[in-house]
Coordinates of C-alpha atoms in Angstrom, one line a residue:
X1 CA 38.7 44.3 -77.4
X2 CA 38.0 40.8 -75.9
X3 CA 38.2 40.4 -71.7
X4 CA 40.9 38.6 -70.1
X5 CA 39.6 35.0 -68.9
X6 CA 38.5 35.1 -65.7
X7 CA 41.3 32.4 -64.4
X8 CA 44.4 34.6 -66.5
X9 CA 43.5 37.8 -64.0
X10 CA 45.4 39.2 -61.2
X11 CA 43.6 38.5 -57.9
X12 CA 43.0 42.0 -57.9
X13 CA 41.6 42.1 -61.3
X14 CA 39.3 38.8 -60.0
X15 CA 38.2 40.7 -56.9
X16 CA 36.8 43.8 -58.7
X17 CA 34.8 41.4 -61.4
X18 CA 33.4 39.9 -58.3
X19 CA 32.3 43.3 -57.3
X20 CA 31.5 44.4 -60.3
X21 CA 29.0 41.2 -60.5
X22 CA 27.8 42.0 -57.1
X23 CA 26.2 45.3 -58.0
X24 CA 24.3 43.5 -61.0
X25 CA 22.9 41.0 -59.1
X26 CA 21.6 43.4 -56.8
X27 CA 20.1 45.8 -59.5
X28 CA 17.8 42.3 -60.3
X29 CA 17.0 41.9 -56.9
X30 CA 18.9 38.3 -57.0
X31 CA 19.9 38.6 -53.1
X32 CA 21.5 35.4 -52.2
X33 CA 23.6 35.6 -55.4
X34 CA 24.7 38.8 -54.3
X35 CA 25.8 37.2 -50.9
X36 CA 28.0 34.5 -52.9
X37 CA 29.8 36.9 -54.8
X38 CA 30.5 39.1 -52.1
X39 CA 32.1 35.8 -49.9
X40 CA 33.7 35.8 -52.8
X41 CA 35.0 38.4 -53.4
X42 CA 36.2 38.7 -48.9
X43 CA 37.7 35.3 -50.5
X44 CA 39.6 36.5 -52.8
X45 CA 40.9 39.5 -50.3
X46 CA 42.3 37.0 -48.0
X47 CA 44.2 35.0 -51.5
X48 CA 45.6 38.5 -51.7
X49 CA 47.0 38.8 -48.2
X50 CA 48.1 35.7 -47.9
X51 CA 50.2 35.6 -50.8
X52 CA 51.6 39.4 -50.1
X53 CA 52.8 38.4 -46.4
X54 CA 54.5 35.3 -48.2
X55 CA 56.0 37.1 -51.0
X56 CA 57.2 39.7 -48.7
X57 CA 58.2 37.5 -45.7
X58 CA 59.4 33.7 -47.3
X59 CA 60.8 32.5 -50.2
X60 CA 58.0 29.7 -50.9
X61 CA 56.9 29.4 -54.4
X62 CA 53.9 30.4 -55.8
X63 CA 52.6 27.1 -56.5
X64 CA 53.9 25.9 -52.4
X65 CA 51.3 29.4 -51.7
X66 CA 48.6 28.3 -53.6
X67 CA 48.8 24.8 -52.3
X68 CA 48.6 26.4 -48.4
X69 CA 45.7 28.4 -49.9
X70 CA 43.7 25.3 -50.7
X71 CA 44.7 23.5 -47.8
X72 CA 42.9 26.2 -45.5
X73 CA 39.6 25.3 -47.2
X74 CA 38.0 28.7 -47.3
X75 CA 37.9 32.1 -45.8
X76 CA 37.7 30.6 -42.0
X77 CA 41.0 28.4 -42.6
X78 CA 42.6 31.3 -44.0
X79 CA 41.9 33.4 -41.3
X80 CA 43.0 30.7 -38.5
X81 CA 45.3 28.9 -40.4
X82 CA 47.5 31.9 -42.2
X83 CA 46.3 35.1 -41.8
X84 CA 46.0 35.6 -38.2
X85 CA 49.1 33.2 -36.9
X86 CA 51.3 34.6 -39.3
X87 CA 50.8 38.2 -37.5
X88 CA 53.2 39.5 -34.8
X89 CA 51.9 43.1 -34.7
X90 CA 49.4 42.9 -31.7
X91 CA 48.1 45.8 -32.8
X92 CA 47.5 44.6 -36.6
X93 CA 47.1 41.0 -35.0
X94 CA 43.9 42.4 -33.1
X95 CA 42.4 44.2 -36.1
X96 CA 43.1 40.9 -38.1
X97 CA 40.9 38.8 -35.2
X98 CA 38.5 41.7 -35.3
X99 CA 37.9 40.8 -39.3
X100 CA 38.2 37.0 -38.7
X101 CA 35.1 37.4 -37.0
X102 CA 33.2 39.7 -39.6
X103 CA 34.7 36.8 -41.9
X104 CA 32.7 34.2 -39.6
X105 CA 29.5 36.4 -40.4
X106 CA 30.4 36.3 -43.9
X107 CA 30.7 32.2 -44.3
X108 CA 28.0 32.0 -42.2
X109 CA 25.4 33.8 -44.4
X110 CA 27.1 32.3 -47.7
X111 CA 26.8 28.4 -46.1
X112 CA 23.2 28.9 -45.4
X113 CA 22.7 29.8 -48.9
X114 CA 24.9 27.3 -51.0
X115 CA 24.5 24.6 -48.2
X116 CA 21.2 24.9 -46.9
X117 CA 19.2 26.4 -49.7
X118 CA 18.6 29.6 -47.7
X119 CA 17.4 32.8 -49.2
X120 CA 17.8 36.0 -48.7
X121 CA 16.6 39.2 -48.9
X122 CA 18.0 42.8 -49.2
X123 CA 18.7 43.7 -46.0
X124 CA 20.7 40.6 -45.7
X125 CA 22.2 41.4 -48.6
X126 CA 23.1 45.0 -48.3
X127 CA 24.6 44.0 -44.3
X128 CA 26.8 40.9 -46.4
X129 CA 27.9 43.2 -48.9
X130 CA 29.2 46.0 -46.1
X131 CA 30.9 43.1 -44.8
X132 CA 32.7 41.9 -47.5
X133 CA 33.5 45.7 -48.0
X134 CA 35.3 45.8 -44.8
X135 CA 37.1 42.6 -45.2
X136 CA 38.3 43.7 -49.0
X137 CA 39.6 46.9 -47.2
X138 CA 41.3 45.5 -44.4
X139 CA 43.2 43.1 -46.3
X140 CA 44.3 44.6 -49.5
X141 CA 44.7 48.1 -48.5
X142 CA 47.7 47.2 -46.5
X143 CA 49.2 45.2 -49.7
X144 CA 47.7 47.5 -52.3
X145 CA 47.5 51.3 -50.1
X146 CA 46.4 53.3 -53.6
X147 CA 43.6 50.0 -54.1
X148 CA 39.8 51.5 -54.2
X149 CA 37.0 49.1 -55.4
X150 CA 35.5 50.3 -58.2
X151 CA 31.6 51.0 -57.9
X152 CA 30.0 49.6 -61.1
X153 CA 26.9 51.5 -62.3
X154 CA 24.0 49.5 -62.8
X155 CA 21.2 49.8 -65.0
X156 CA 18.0 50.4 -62.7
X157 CA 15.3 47.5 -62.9
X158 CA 11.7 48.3 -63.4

């Protein structure tokens, strides 16, 4: 049986191939790709939310969502731009700032990487990585409460 292409998934679908992907890279030692995927994958979290609390709480089209997604250019402008304004909990408005920030960590380590040419190594890699995890929890367990990511096993290198 052939895979869905990767652009027909559900984001859900699109965040656990990251993950998946993630615990390969690592099994190879490939650090900094690891980081990528797991921005990506917090990324693809925050799509998740954002078009949950829009689906739940406007009547914008998809293709209207999608086009706010782009506009907030990354994980940061989703945070500031959608996520967090779009919260009137103060409670779930706090927790929400509280990943933001994690977020921040998150870009921060990717950017250096993809922008810079940094490298890492696996500490940085494994602190990224619970990161992401945090982010991926606090976003799409509210949407998705039965959601678990899936831990891939990985063939160990020798």
């Amino acid at each position: 049986m052939r895979a869905t292409p990767y652009n027909d998934r559900s984001d859900i679908d699109k965040l656990q191939s990251q993950w998946n992907k993630i615990a390969g890279l690592r099994s190879r030692r490939d650090w900094s790709a690891a980081i990528v995927r797991a921005a990506t994958a917090a990324e693809i979290a925050a799509n998740i939310a954002v078009r949950k609390r829009f689906e739940a709480n406007s009547q914008f089209s998809p293709e209207f969502v999608n086009e706010l997604l782009e506009w907030a250019n990354g994980i940061k402008g989703k945070f500031s731009r959608l996520i967090v304004p779009s919260e009137k909990d103060k409670d779930r408005k706090k927790e929400l700032k509280a990943l933001e920030g994690i977020a921040d960590k998150i870009n921060g380590k990717r950017n250096a990487i993809v922008h810079r040419g940094a490298f890492a190594e696996e500490p940085d890699t494994v602190e990224v990585v619970g990161w992401a995890r945090q982010i991926v929890e606090g976003l799409v367990l509210p949407h998705h409460p039965g959601f678990t990511l899936q831990e891939k096993p990985t063939k160990t290198s020798r």
